[in-house]
XYZ file of C-alpha atoms in Angstrom:
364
model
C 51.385 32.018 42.874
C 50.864 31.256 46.189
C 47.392 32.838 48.309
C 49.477 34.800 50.092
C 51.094 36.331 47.336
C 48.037 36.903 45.711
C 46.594 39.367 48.323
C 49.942 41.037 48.665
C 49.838 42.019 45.129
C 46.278 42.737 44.938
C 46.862 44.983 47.539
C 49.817 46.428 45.797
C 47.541 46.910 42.975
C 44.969 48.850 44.982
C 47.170 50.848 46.515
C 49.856 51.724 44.091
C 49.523 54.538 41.282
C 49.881 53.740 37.867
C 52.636 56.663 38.044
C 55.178 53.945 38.925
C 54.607 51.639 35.503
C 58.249 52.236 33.687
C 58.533 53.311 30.429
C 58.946 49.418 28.724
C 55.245 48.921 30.847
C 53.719 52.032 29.122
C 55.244 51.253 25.841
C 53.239 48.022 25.421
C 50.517 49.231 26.894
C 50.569 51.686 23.646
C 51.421 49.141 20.917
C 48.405 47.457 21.893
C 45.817 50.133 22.512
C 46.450 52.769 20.342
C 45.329 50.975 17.943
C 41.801 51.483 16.900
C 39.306 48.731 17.094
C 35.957 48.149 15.067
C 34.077 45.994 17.379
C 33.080 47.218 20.734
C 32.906 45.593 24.031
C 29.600 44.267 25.609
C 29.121 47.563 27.302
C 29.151 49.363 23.645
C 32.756 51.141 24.586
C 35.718 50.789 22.298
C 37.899 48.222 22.693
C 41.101 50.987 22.763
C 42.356 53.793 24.290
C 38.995 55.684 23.309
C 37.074 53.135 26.046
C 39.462 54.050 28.320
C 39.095 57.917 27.996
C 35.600 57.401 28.767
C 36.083 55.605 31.580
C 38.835 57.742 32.725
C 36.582 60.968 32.232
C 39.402 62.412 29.971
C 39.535 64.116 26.389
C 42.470 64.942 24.672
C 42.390 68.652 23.763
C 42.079 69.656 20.221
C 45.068 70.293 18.279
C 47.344 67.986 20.628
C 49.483 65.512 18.765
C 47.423 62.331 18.413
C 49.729 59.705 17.531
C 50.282 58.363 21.344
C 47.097 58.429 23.221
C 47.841 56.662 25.865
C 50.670 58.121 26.478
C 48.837 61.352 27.172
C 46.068 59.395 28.968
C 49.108 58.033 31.573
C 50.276 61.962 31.838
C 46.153 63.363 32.601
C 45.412 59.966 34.948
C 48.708 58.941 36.697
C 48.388 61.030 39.790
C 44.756 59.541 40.788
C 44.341 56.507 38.987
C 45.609 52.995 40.748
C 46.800 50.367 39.067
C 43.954 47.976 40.211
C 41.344 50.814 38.818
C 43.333 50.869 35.392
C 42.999 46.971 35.179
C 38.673 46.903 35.680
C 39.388 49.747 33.019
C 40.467 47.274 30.443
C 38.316 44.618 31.996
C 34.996 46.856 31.644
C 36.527 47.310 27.030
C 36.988 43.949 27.101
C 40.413 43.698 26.853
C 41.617 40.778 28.927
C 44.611 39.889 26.334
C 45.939 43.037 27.428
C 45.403 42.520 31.393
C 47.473 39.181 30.545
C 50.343 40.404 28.749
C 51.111 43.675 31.153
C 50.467 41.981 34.317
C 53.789 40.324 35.336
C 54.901 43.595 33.643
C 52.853 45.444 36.585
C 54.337 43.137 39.458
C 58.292 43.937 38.192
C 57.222 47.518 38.008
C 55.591 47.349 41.250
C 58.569 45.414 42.960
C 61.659 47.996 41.490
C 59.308 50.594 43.108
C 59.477 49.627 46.239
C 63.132 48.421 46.513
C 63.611 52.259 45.745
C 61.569 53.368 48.134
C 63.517 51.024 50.685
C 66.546 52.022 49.495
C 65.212 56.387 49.112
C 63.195 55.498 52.621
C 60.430 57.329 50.840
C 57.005 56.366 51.879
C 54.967 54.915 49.149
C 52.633 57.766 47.570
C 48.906 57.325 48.211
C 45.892 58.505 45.954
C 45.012 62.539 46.618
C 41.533 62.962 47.037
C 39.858 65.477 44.007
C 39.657 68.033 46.208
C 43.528 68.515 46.616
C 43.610 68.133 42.949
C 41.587 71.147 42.700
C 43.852 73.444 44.838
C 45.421 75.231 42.138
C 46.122 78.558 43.692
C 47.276 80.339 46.851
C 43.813 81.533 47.704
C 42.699 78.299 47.236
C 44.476 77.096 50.409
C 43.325 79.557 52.706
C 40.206 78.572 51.134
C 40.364 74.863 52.000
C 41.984 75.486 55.219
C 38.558 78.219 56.506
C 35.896 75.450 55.093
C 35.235 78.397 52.234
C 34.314 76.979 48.130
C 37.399 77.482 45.559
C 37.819 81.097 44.902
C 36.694 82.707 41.531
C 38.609 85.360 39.772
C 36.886 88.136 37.590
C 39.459 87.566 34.629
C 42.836 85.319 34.196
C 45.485 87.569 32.688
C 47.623 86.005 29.675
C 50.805 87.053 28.356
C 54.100 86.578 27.760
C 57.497 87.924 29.686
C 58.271 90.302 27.366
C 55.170 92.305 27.915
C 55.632 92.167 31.670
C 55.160 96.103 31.779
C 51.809 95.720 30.410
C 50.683 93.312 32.551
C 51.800 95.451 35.512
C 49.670 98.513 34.373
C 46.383 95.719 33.437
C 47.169 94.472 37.391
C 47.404 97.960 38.763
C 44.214 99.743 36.642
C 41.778 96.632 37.019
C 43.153 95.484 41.384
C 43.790 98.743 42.606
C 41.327 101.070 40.618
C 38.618 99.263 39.844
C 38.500 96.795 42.960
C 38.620 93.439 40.622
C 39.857 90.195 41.163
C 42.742 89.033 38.743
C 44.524 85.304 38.145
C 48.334 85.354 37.098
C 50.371 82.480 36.559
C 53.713 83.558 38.154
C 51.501 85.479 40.909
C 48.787 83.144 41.819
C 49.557 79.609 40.621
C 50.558 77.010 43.824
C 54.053 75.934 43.783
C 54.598 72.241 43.631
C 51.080 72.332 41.038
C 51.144 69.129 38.954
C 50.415 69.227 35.146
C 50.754 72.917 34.898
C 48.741 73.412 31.315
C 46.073 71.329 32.583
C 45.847 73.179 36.076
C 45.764 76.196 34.161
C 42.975 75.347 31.537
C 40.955 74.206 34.637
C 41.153 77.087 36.305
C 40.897 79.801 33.349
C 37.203 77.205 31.785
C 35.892 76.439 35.647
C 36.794 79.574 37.714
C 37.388 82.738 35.655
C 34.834 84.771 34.205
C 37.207 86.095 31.031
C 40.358 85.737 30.134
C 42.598 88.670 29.035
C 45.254 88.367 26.282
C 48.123 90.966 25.794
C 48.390 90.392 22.150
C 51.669 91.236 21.415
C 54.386 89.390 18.843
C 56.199 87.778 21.156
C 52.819 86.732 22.449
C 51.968 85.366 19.058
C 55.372 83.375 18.751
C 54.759 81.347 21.972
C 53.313 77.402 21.587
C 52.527 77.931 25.287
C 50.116 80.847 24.518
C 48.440 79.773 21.880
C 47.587 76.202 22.711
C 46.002 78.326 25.969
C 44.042 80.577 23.389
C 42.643 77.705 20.873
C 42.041 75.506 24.033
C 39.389 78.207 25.580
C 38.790 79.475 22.201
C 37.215 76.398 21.370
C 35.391 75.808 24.846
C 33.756 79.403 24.552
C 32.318 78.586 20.936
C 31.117 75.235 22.296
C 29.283 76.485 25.495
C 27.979 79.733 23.624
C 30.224 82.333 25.490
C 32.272 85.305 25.481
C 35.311 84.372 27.242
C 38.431 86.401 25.734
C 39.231 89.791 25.845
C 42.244 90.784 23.167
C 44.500 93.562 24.725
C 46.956 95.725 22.086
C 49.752 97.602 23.727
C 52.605 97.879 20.978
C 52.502 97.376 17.427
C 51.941 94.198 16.179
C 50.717 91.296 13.611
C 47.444 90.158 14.872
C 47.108 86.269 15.042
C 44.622 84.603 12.870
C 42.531 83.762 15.884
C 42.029 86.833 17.334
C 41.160 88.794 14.240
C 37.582 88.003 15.011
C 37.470 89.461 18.081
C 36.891 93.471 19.236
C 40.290 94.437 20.049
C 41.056 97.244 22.463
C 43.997 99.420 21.606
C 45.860 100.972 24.443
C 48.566 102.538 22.215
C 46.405 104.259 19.841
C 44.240 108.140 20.908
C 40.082 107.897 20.331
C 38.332 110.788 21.946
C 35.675 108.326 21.344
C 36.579 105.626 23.468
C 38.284 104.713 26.760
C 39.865 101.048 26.763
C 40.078 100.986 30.609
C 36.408 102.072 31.137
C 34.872 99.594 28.244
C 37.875 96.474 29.929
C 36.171 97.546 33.012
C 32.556 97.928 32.353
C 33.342 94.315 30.316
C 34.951 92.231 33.219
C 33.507 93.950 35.949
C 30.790 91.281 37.428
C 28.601 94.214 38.606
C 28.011 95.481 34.665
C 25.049 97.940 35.698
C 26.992 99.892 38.733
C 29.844 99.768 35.977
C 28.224 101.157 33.826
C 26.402 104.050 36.175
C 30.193 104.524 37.432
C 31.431 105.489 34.046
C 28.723 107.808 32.750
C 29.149 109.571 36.087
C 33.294 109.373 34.826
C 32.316 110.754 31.473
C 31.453 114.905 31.734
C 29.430 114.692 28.492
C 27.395 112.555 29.606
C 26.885 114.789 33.199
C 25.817 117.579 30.487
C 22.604 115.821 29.280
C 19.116 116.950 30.324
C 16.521 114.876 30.618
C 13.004 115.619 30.440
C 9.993 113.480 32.160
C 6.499 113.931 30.875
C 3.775 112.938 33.138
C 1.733 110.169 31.570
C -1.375 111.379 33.156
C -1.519 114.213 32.119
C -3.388 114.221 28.247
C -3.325 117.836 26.991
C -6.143 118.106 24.087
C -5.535 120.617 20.949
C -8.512 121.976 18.668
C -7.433 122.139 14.765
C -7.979 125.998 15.013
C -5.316 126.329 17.774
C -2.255 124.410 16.079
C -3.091 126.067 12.815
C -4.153 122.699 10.949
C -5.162 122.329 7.478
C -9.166 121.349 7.427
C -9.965 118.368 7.058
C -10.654 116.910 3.226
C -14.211 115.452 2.310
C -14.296 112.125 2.711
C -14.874 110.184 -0.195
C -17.969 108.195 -1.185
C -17.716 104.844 -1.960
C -18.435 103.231 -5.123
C -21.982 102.721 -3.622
C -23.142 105.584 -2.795
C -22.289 106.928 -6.375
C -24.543 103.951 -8.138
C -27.727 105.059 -5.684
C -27.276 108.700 -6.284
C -26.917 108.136 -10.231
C -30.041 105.943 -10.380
C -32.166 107.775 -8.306
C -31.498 110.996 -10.445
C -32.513 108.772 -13.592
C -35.575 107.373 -11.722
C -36.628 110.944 -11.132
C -36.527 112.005 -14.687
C -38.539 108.912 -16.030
C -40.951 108.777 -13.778
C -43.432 111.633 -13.796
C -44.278 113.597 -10.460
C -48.213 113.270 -10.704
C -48.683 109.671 -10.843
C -51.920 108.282 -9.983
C -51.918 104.417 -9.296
C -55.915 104.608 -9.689
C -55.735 105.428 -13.062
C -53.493 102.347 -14.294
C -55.860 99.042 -14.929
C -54.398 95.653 -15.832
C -55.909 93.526 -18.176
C -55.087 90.306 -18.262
C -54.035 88.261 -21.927
C-alpha cells in the first residue's frame, strides 16, 4: 500500500464510526473475542471482550443474554466510538492477531460505505460529542440551548399502556397538585433518541430521584418493564438507596420483586392512611414542608394541644404537701452492727470502776 493510501485510510479510520463495520466484520470480530482468555495483556486487562469493556467504560447489565458480548458492546459503543479508537482498543489487550485479520475487513467496510454515501449523497456521519449524547429529553434542549445543567425530575413514572388511566391521575395529583416534577417516556423522551433502554436507564439512575411503578398484570407480563425494574433494582441495592416506589391500582399478582417493597394501594379504603399524601410526602424533595403541609391537611392532627413547660422554672414540693409515704430508716451496714455488738460485750466484761493504779505487773 502505497503512502498515500496509507493516510487516506488512516484518516478514514479516525474519522469513521465503527457503526459502518457490516455484519460478516462484526461476526469475526465475535468468534475471536468472545472467547475468554487466561493470560492478560501487559497492562493486566483481558485479552477479550472483557478488556475491551473496560476500555470502552461499558458493563453489560445483569440478566442480559451473555452469549454475544461484543455484539452488545458494538450496540452500547457504535455511535461514539471510531474505528481507529476501537483498533488502540485491541492494541492496548494485546490483541494484534485480531487487528490483522479484521483490517482489510475494515477497509471493504469502509469503502461500500462510502460508495453509498456517493450514491445516497449523504454526508459521512461524524462523532457526537457526550454532551449531545446526554440530551435525552425535551427539557433537556431548552436546557442546552439557555447554557442551563440537564434537568432533574422528582420521580420517572413506569407503566404499561394498559394502565394509561392511572398514569393520568399519578400525572395530574403529583404536576398539578402537588407542584412536582415528573419523567414519562411517551411525554418527555426526545424523538430521534438512540438506544432507547439505555437512554432510559440513564436518565431514571443519573437524573431522577425515584422511580414510580404502576404494578399492575399487564405491567408484570412486559420484558420491557421488568428488565427496567431489576436494572434499577439492582443499582439501588448497590449504591444503598431507596429508589422505587410500587403503585397498586387494580387487582393484581404482585411480582416476586416487588413483594419486598411497601406497596401503596389506591384501590383499597384505610381511614388510616392516605396514598397521595405518604407518595407525596415520599417524592416530594422538600420532605419537611411536606410533611408540615399534610398535618396541616389532616384535621386530627389540627385537634392536638400542645403544652410547653418552661425549663426555668423548678417548682419544689415538701413530702407533707404531695401526701408521701415517710421515708424508711436507712439500713446499717454490716459494720456498724459488728461495733455496736462488741461494744455492748466490752461493756459487760469490763467493770465500770477500774483503777489502772491498782494493777502491777510482775515480770516471769
Amino acid at each position: 500500500m502505497d503512502p498515500a493510501s496509507c493516510s487516506t485510510v488512516s484518516e478514514d479510520f479516525a474519522n469513521i464510526l465503527i457503526s459502518v463495520l457490516r455484519l460478516p466484520t462484526r461476526e469475526r470480530l465475535s468468534c475471536m473475542l468472545n472467547a475468554t482468555k487466561v493470560i492478560p495483556s501487559p497492562e493486566k486487562l483481558p485479552r477479550d471482550w472483557r478488556g475491551l469493556c473496560t476500555l470502552l467504560n461499558y458493563t453489560i447489565p445483569s440478566g442480559c443474554d451473555p452469549t454475544d458480548p461484543i455484539g452488545k458492546i458494538f450496540k452500547f459503543c457504535e455511535a461514539k466510538t471510531t474505528i481507529a479508537h476501537f483498533t488502540r482498543c485491541l492494541e492496548r489487550i494485546d490483541r494484534y492477531d485480531v487487528v490483522e485479520e479484521t483490517e482489510e475487513l475494515f477497509i471493504s467496510d469502509i469503502k461500500y460505505f462510502k460508495e453509498q454515501c456517493s450514491l445516497a449523497k449523504y454526508p459521512t456521519p461524524v462523532v457526537p460529542n457526550d454532551f449531545d449524547i446526554n440530551i435525552i429529553t425535551l427539557d433537556d434542549i431548552n436546557s442546552s440551548s439557555n447554557g442551563l445543567p440537564l434537568t432533574r425530575y422528582d420521580a420517572f413514572l413506569l407503566y404499561d399502556k394498559a394502565d394509561i388511566q392511572s398514569a393520568a391521575a399519578v400525572v395530574e395529583k403529583l404536576e398539578t397538585d402537588y407542584k412536582l416534577k415528573l419523567c414519562l417516556k411517551d411525554r418527555d423522551l426526545r424523538p430521534g433518541v438512540m438506544f432507547e433502554y439505555q437512554s432510559i436507564i440513564k436518565l431514571i439512575s443519573d437524573r431522577c430521584n425515584w422511580l414510580i411503578i404502576i404494578v399492575s398484570n399487564d405491567f408484570s407480563n412486559s420484558p420491557w418493564n421488568r428488565f427496567i425494574v431489576n436494572y434499577i433494582q439492582s443499582l439501588a441495592i448497590e449504591k444503598r438507596l431507596p429508589k422505587i416506589i410500587p403503585c397498586v391500582f387494580d387487582d393484581c399478582v404482585l411480582p416476586e420483586e416487588l413483594k419486598c417493597y411497601v406497596h401503596l394501594y389506591f384501590n383499597k379504603y384505610n381511614p388510616f392512611c392516605d396514598p397521595w399524601q405518604k407518595l407525596m410526602i415520599t417524592v416530594s424533595p422538600y420532605k419537611n414542608l411536606a410533611l408540615a403541609d399534610s398535618v396541616k391537611a389532616n384535621p386530627s392532627c389540627q385537634n392536638t394541644s400542645i403544652t410547653t413547660v418552661d425549663k426555668k422554672k423548678v417548682i419544689k414540693f415538701s413530702s407533707e404537701e404531695i401526701n408521701l409515704p415517710p421515708k424508711p430508716p436507712k439500713p446499717k451496714s454490716v459494720f456498724d452492727r459488728l461495733v455496736k455488738t462488741v461494744g455492748n460485750i466490752s461493756v459487760k466484761v469490763v467493770p465500770t470502776k477500774w483503777n489502772k493504779k491498782k494493777v502491777k505487773c510482775t515480770s516471769l
